[in-house]
Coordinates of C-alpha atoms and ligand atoms in Angstrom, one line a residue:
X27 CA 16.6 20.8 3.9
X28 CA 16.3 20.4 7.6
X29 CA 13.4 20.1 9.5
X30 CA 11.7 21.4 11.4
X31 CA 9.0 23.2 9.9
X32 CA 6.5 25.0 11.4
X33 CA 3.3 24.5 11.1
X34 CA 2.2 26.6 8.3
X35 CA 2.2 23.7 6.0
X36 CA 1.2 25.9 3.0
X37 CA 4.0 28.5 3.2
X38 CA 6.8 25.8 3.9
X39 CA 4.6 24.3 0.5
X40 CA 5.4 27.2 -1.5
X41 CA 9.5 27.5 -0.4
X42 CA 10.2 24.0 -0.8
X43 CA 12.5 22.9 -3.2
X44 CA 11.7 19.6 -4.8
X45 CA 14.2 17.5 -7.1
X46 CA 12.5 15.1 -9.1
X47 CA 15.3 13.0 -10.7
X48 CA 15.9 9.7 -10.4
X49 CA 18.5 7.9 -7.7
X50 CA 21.0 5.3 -8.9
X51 CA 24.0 4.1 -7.4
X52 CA 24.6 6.4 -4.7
X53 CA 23.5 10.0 -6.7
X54 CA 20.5 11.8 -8.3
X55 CA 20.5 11.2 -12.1
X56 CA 18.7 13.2 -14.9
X57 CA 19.4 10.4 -17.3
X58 CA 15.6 9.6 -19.5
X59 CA 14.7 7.9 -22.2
X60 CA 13.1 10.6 -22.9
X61 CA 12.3 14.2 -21.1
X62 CA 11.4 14.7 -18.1
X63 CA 7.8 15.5 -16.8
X64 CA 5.8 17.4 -15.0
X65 CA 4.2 16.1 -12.1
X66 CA 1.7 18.2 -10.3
X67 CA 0.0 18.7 -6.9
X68 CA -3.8 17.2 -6.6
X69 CA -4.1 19.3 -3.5
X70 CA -4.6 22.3 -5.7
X71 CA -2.6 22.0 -9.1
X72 CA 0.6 23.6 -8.0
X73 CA 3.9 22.1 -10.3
X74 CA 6.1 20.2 -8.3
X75 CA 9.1 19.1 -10.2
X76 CA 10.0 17.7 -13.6
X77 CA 10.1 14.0 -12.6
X78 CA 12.8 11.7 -14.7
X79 CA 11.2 9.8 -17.1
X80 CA 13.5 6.7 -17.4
X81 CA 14.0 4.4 -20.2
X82 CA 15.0 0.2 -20.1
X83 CA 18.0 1.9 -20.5
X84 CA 18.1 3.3 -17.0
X85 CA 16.6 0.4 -15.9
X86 CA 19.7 -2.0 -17.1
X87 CA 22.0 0.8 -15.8
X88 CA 20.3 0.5 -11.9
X89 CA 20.2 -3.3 -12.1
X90 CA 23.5 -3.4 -13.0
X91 CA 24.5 -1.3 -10.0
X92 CA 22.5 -3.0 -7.8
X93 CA 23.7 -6.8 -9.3
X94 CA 27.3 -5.0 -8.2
X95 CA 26.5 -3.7 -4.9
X96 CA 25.0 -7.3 -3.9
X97 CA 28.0 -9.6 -2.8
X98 CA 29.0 -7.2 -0.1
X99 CA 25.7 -6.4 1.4
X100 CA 24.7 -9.9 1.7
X101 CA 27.9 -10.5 3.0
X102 CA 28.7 -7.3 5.3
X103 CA 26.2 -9.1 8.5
X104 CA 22.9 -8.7 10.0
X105 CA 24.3 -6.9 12.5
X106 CA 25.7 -3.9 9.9
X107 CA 22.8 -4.0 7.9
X108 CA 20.4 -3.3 10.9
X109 CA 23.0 -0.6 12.0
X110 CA 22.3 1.1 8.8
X111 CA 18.6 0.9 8.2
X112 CA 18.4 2.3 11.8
X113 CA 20.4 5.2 11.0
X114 CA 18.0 5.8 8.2
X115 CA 15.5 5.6 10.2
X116 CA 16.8 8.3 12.9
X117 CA 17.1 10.5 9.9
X118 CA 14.0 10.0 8.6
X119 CA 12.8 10.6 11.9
X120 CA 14.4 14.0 11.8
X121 CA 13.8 15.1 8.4
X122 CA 9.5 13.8 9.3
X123 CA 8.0 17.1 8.4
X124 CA 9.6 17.6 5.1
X125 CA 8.6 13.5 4.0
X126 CA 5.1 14.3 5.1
X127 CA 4.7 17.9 3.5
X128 CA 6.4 16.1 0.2
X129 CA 3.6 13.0 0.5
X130 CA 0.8 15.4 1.0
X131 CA 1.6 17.6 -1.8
X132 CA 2.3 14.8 -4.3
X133 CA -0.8 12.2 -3.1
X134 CA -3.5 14.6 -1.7
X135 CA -3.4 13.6 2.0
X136 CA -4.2 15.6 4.5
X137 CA -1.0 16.5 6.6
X138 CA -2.6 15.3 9.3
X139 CA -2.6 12.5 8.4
X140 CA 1.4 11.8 7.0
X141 CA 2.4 13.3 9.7
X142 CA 0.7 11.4 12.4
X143 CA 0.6 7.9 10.1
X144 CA 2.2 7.5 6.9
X145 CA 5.9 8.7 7.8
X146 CA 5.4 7.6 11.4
X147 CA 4.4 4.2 10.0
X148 CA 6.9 3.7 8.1
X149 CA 9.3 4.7 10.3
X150 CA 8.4 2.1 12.5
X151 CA 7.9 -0.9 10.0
X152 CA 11.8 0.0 8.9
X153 CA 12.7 -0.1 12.1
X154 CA 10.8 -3.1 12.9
X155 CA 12.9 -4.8 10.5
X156 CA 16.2 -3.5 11.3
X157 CA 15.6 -5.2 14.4
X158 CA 14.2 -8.2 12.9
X159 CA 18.0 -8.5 10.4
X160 CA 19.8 -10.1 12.9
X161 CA 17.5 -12.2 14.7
X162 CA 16.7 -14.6 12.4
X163 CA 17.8 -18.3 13.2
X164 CA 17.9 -21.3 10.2
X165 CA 17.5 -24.8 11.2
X166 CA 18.8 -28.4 12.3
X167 CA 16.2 -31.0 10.6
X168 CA 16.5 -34.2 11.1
X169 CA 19.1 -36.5 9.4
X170 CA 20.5 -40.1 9.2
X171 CA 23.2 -40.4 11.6
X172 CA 26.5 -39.4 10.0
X173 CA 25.5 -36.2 8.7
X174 CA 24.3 -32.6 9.7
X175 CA 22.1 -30.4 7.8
X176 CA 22.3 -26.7 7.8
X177 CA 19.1 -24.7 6.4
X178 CA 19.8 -20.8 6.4
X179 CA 17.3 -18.3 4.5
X180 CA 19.8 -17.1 1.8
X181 CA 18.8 -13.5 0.0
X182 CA 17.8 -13.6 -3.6
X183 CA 19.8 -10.9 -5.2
X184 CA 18.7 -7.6 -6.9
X185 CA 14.7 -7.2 -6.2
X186 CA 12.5 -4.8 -8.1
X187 CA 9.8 -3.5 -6.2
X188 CA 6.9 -1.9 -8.2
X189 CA 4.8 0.4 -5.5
X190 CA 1.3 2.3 -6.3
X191 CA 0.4 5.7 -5.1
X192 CA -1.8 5.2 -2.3
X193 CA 0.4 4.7 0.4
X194 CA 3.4 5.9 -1.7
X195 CA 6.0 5.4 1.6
X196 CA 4.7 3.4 3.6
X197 CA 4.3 0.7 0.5
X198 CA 7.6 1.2 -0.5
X199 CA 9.0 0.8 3.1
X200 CA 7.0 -2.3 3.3
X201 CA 9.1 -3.5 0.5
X202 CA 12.6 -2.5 0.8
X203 CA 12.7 -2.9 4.4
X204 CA 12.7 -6.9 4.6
X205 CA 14.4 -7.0 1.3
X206 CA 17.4 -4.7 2.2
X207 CA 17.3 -6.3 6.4
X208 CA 17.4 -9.9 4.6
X209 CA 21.0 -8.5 2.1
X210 CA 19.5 -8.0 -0.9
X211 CA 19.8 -5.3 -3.0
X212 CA 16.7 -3.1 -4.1
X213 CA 15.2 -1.3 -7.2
X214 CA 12.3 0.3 -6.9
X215 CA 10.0 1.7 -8.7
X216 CA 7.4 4.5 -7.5
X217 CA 3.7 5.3 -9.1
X218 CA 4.4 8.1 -11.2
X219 CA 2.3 9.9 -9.5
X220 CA 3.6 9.9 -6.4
X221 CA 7.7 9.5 -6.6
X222 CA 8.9 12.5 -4.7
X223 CA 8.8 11.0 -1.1
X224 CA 10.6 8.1 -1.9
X225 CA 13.7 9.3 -3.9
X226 CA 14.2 11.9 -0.3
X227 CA 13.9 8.5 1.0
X228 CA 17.1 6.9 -1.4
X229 CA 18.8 10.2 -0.7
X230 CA 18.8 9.7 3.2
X231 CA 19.6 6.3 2.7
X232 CA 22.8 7.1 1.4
X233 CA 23.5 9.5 4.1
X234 CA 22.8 6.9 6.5
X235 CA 25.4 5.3 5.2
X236 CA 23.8 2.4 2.9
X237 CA 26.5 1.4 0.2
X238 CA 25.9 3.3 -3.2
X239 CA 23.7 0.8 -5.4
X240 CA 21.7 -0.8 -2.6
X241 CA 18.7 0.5 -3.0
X242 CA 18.3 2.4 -6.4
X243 CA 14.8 4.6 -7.0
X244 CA 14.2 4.8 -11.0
X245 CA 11.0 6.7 -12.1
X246 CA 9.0 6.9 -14.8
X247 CA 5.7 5.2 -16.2
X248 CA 4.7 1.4 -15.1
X249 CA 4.9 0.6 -19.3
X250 CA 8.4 1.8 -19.7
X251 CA 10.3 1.2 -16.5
X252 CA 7.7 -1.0 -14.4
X253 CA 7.6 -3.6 -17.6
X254 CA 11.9 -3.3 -18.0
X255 CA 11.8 -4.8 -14.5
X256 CA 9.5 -7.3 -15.0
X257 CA 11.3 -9.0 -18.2
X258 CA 14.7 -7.9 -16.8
X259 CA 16.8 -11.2 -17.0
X260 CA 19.0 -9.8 -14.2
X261 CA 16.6 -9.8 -11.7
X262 CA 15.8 -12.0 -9.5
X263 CA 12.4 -10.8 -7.7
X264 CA 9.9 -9.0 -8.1
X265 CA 7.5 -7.1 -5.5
X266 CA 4.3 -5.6 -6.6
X267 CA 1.5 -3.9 -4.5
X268 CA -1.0 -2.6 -7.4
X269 CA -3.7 -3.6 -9.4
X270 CA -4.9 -6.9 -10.6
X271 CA -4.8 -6.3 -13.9
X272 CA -1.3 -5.4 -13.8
X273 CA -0.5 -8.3 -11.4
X274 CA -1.2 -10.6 -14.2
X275 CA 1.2 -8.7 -16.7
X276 CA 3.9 -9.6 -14.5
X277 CA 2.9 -12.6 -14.2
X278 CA 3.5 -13.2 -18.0
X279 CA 6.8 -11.5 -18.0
X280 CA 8.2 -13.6 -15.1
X281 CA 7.4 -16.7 -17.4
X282 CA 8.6 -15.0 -20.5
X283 CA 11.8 -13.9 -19.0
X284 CA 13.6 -15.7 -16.3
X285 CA 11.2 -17.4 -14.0
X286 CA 12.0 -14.4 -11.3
X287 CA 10.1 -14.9 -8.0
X288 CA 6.8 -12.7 -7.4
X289 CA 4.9 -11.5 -4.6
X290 CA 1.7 -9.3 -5.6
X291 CA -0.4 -7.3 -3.5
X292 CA -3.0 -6.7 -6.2
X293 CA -6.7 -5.1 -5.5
X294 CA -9.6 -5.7 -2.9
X295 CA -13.5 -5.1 -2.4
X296 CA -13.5 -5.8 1.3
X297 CA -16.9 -6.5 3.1
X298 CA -17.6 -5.1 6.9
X299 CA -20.7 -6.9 8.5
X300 CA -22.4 -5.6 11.0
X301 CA -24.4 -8.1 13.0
X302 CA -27.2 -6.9 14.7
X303 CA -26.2 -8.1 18.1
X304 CA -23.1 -5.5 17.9
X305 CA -23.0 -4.0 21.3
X306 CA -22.2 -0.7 20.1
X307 CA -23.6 -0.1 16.9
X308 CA -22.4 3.4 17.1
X309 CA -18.9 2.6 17.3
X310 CA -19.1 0.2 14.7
X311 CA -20.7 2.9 12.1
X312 CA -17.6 5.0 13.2
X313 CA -15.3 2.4 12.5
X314 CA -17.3 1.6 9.1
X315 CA -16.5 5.0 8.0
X316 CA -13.4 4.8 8.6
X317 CA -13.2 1.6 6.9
X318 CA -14.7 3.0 4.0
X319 CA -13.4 6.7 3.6
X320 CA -10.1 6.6 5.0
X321 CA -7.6 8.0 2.3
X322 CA -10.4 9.4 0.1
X323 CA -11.6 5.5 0.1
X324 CA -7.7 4.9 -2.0
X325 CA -6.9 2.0 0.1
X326 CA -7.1 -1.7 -1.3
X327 CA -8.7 -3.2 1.7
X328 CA -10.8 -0.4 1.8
X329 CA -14.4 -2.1 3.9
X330 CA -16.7 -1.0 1.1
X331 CA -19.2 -3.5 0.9
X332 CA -21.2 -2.6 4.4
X333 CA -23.7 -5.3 5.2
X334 CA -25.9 -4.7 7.5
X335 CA -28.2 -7.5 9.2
X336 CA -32.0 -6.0 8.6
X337 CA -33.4 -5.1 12.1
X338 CA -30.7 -2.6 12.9
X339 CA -30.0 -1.7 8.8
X340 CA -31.9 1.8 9.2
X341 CA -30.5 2.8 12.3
X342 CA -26.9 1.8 10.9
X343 CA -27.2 3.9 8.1
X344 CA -28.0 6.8 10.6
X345 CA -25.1 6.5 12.3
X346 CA -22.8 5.9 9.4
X347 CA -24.3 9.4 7.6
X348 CA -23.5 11.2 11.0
X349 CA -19.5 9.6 11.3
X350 CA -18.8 9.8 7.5
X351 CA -19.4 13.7 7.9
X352 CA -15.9 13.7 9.9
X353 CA -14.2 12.3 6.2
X354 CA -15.6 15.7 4.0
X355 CA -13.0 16.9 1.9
X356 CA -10.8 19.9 3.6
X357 CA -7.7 21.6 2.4
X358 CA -5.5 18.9 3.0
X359 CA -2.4 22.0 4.1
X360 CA -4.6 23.2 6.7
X361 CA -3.5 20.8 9.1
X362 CA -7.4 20.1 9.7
X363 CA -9.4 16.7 10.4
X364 CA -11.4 15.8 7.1
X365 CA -10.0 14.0 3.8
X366 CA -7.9 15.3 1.5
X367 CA -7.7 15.3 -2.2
X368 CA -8.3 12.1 -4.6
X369 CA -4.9 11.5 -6.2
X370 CA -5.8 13.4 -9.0
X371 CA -8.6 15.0 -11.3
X372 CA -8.9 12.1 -13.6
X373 CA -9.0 9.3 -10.9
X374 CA -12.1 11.7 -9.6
X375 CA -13.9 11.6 -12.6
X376 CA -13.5 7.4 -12.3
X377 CA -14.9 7.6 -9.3
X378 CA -17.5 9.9 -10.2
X379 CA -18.7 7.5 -12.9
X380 CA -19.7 4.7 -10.3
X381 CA -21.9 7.2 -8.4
X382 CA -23.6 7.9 -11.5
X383 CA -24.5 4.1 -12.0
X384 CA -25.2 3.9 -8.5
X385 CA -27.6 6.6 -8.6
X386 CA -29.2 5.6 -12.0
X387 CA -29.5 1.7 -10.6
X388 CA -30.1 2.3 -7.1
X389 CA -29.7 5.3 -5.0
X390 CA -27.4 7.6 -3.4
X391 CA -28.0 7.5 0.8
X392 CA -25.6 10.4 1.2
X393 CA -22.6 12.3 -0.8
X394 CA -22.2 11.9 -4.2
X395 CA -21.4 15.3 -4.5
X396 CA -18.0 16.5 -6.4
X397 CA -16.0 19.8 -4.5
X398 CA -13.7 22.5 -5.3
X399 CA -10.6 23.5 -3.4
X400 CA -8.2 25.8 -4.2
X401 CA -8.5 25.9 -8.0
X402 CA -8.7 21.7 -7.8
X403 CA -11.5 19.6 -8.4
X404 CA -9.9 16.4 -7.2
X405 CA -12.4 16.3 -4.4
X406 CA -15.2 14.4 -3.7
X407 CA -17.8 14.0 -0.7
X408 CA -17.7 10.4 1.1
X409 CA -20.7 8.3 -0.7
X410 CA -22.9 5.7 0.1
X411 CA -24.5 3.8 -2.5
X412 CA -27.7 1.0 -1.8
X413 CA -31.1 -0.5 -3.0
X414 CA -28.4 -2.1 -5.8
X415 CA -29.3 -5.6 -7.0
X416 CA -26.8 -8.5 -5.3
X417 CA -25.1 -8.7 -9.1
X418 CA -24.4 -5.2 -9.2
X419 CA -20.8 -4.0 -10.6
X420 CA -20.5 -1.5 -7.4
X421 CA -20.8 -4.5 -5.2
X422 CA -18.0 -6.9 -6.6
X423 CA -15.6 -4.2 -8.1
X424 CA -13.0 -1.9 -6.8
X425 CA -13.9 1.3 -7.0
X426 CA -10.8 2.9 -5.3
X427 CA -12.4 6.3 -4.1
X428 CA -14.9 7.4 -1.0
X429 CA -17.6 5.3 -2.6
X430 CA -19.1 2.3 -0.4
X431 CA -22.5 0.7 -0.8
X432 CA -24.8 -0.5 2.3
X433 CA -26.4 -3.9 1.7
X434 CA -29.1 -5.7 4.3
X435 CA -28.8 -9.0 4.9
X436 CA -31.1 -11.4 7.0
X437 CA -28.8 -14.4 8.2
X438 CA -25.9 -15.2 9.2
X439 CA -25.0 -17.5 5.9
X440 CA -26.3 -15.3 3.5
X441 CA -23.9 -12.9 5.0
X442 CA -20.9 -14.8 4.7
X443 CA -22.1 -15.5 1.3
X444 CA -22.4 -12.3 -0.2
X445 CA -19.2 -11.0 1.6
X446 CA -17.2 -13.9 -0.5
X447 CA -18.9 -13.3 -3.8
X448 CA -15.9 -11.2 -5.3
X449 CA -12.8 -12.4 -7.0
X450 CA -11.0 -10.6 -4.3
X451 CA -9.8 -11.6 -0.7
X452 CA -7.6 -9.5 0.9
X453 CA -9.5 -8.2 4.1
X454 CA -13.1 -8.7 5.8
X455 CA -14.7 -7.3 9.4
X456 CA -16.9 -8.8 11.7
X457 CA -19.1 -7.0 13.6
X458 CA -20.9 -9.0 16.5
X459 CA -21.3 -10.0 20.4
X460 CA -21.6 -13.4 19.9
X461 CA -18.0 -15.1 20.3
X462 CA -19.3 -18.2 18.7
X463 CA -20.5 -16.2 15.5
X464 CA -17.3 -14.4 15.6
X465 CA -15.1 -17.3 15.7
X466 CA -17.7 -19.1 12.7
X467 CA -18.3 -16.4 10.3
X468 CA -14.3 -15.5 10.1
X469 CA -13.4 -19.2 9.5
X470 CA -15.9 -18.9 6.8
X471 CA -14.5 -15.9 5.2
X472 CA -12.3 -15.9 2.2
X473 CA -9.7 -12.8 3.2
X474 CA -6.3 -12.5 4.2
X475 CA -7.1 -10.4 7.4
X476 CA -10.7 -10.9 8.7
X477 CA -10.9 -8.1 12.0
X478 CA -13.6 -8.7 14.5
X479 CA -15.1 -5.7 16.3
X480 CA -12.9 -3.5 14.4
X481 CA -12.1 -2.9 11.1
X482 CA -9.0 -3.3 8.7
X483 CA -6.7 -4.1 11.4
X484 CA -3.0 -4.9 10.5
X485 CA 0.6 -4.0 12.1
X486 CA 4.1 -4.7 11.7
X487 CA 3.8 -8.2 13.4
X488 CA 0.9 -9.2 11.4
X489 CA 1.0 -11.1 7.7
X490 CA -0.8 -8.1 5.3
X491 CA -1.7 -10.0 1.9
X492 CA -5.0 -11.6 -0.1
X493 CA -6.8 -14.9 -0.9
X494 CA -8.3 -15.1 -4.5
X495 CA -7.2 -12.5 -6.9
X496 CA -5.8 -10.7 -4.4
X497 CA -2.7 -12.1 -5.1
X498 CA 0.0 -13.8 -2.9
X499 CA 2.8 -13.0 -1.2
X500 CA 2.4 -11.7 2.1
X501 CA 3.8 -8.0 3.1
X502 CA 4.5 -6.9 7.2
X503 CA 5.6 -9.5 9.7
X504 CA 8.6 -12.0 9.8
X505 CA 6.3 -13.7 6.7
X506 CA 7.2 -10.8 4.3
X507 CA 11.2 -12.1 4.4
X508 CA 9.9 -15.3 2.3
X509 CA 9.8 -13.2 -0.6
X510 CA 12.9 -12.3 -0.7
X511 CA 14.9 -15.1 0.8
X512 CA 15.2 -18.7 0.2
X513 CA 15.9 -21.5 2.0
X514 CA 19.2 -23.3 1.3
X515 CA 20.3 -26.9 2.4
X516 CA 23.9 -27.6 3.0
X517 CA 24.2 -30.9 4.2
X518 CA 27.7 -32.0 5.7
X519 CA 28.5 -36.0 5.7
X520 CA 31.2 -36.7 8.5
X521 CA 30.5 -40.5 8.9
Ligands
NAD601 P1 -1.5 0.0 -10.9 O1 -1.4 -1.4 -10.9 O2 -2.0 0.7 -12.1 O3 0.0 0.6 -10.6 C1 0.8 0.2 -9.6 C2 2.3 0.3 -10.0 O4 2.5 -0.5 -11.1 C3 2.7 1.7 -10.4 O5 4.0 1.9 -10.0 C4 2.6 1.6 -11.9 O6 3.4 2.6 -12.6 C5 3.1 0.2 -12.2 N1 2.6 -0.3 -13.5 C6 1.5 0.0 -14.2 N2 1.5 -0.7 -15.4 C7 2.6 -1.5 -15.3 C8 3.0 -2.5 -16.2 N3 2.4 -2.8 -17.4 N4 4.2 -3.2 -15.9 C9 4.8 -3.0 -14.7 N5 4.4 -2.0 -13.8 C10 3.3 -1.3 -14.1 O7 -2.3 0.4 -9.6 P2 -2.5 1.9 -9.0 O8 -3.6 2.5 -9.8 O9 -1.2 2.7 -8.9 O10 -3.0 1.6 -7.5 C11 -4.3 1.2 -7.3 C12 -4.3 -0.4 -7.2 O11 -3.4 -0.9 -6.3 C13 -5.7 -0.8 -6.7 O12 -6.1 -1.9 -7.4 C14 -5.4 -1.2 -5.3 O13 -6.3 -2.2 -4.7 C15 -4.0 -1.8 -5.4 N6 -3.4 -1.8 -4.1 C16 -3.2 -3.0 -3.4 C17 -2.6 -3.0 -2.2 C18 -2.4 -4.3 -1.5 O14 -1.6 -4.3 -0.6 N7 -3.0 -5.4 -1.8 C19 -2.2 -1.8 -1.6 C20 -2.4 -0.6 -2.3 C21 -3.0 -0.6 -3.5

């Protein structure tokens, strides 16, 4: 299919034709370990495709096409490896409307938004690492006299990449980007949920003119095929952006199968704190919602911990009910602002739960309030949660959904202590005037990204990754090609 489409996203919705299979070595494949299934639209129920349901044995058979495809696309050159993964990124440039109409009907984002961020974004990160392939330079260390020392980052061999749902493209382009720019070779596997985007992706790939068994897309459930990866024997690493408790599976494969190198971008419970010298508290309640309700709240450094310093708590909360209005649910085809759908009925009812314990523990400051759209109840109002005790659950865990809770603080330490008391650490925001306070407060944070005067800022330049049991490993930025290179010594002796 061809884009472009016009803009009546629901129509072009109803006509489009969706293949669901999985993509090894260079073609589409029906092959399952057992029958397909049905994967279906939160944005209002609609079938979208039967989606592969692949076995180990599709597993072994992608590995083993990516173990083959290896020696000659580590060895083809920088230079022909970013000529490719530029191509693919011209035609995912062209083909931008269908990618964002297939990511909004499988995750329940607005179009608004895939349009104007996810498939832009992850244009740009692949492209951002084309450019990066050939620019890379090793090193000269210091040696006795007599003898020179090469160090050049060598790739690893075939990676597995294990992506979630919330950011289904731009996560996956996070991963196979560096892997692929660096020469190795790539399985990946989507959330189950959300696959559809990224086997187009495979599919372009190819046409673009990556080598069949470079990057390999198998689907199916995170037991079946996400676990075959992580005890395969045959490969070598393993990326994971996900959950905690999932991180630590794969941490027990890795050491029960062949010591393969991880990087996990596991879960978050991100604090923003608002200081009450902020110049414009306005614009930092704007920013807070959008820290906190962005994606339906699905994002893992999602700031939903909001603590507020006590003289300008009330007035905060005022201005956060007024910009969180601008994040009520809308028909995520109508090409409106608003959020979209949760990824899917079930997740909502999670969600839902935590409001209920807020509400019975605490109280709900505004939301809380489940919708219907078009026949699907995958949508909820953005939340706020407070008056909960400093040990509540809702403060320390991830709640994944448009749920934050407001907090009031009185100094400066007890901020900084109650924004580090979760097992997480992947992000943090700073809200203040005082340069000083800035410069303390995020040396005293424990977070991978701390944002001052902002929130959740990150871009293809910058490291993207946690502290704690957010895992390690760090995605985005020349940082992301340590996991999947290593550094390898050849040291020649001429005297
Ligand atoms: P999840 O961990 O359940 O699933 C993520 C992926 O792992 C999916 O592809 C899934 O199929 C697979 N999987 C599930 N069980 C598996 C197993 N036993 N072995 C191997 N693979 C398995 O997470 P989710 O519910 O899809 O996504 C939400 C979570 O992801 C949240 O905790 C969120 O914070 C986290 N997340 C983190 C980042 C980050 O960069 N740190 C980004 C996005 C999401």
């Amino acid at each position: 299919m061809n884009t472009t489409l016009s803009l009546d996203w629901r129509s072009q919705a109803d006509s489009l034709v969706i293949d669901g299979r999985a993509f090894v070595d260079g073609r589409r494949v029906a092959a399952g370990g057992q029958p397909p299934r049905p994967t279906v639209s939160p944005v209002d129920g609609r079938f979208l495709a039967e989606l592969t349901a692949c076995g180990s044995a599709d597993v072994d058979v992608a590995v083993a096409a990516a173990r083959r495809a290896f020696p000659a696309w580590s060895r083809v050159g920088a230079e022909a490896r970013k000529g490719v993964l530029l191509a693919l990124a011209a035609l995912m440039e062209r083909h931008a409307d269908e990618l964002a109409l297939l990511e909004t009907l499988d995750s329940g984002k607005p179009i608004l938004q895939t349009t104007t961020v996810d498939v832009p974004g992850a244009i740009s990160t692949l492209r951002w690492y084309a450019e990066a392939a050939d620019k890379q330079a090793g090193e000269l260390p210091a040696v006795p006299p007599g003898a020179t020392a090469l160090v050049t980052r060598e790739p690893l061999g075939v990676v597995a990449a294990i992506v979630p749902w919330n950011f289904p493209l731009e996560i996956a382009v996070w991963k196979l980007a560096p892997a692929l720019a660096a020469g190795n070779t790539l399985v990946l596997k989507p959330a189950e949920q959300t696959s559809l985007s990224v086997l187009r992706l495979a599919e372009l790939a190819a046409e673009a003119g990556l080598p069949d068994g470079v990057l390999n897309v198998v689907t199916g459930s995170g037991r079946e095929v996400g676990a075959a990866l992580a005890h395969h024997m045959d490969v070598d690493a393993l990326a994971f952006t996900g959950s905690t408790a999932v991180s630590r599976t794969l941490l027990e494969a890795s050491g029960r199968s062949n010591l393969k190198r991880l990087s996990l971008e596991a879960g978050g419970k991100s604090s923003n704190i608002v200081f009450a010298d902020t110049e414009d508290l306005a614009a930092a309640a704007a920013k807070a919602a959008f820290g906190a309700y962005y994606n339906q709240g699905q994002v893992c450094s999602a700031n939903s911990r909001i603590l507020v310093q006590r003289e300008v708590h009330d007035e905060f909360a005022a201005l956060l009910a007024t910009a969180a209005a601008g994040y009520a649910p809308e028909d995520p085809l109508a090409g409106l602002g608003g959020n979209g759908a949760l990824i899917s009925s079930t997740h909502a009812d999670d969600v839902e739960r935590w409001i209920v314990r807020g509400r019975a523990d605490g109280e709900v400051l505004f939301g809380g309030e489940r919708r219907e759209i078009r026949g699907s109840d995958a949508y909820l109002e953005p939340t706020l949660l407070g008056g909960l005790p400093a040990d509540h659950d809702v403060h320390r865990e991830e709640i994944f959904g448009p749920v934050a809770v407001l907090q009031p603080f009185d100094t400066e330490a007890e901020a900084v202590r109650l924004a580090n008391a979760t097992d997480y650490g992947l992000a943090a925001s700073v809200w203040t005037s005082n340069l000083s306070r800035a410069h303390r407060v995020a040396g005293e944070l424990l977070a991978g990204t701390v944002s001052v005067n902002t929130v959740d800022a990150l871009g293809n330049t910058t490291p993207f990754g946690g502290f704690k049991q957010s895992g390690f490993g760090r995605d985005l930025s020349l940082h992301a090609f340590d996991n999947y290179t290593a550094p390898k010594t050849t040291w020649i002796q001429f005297g």
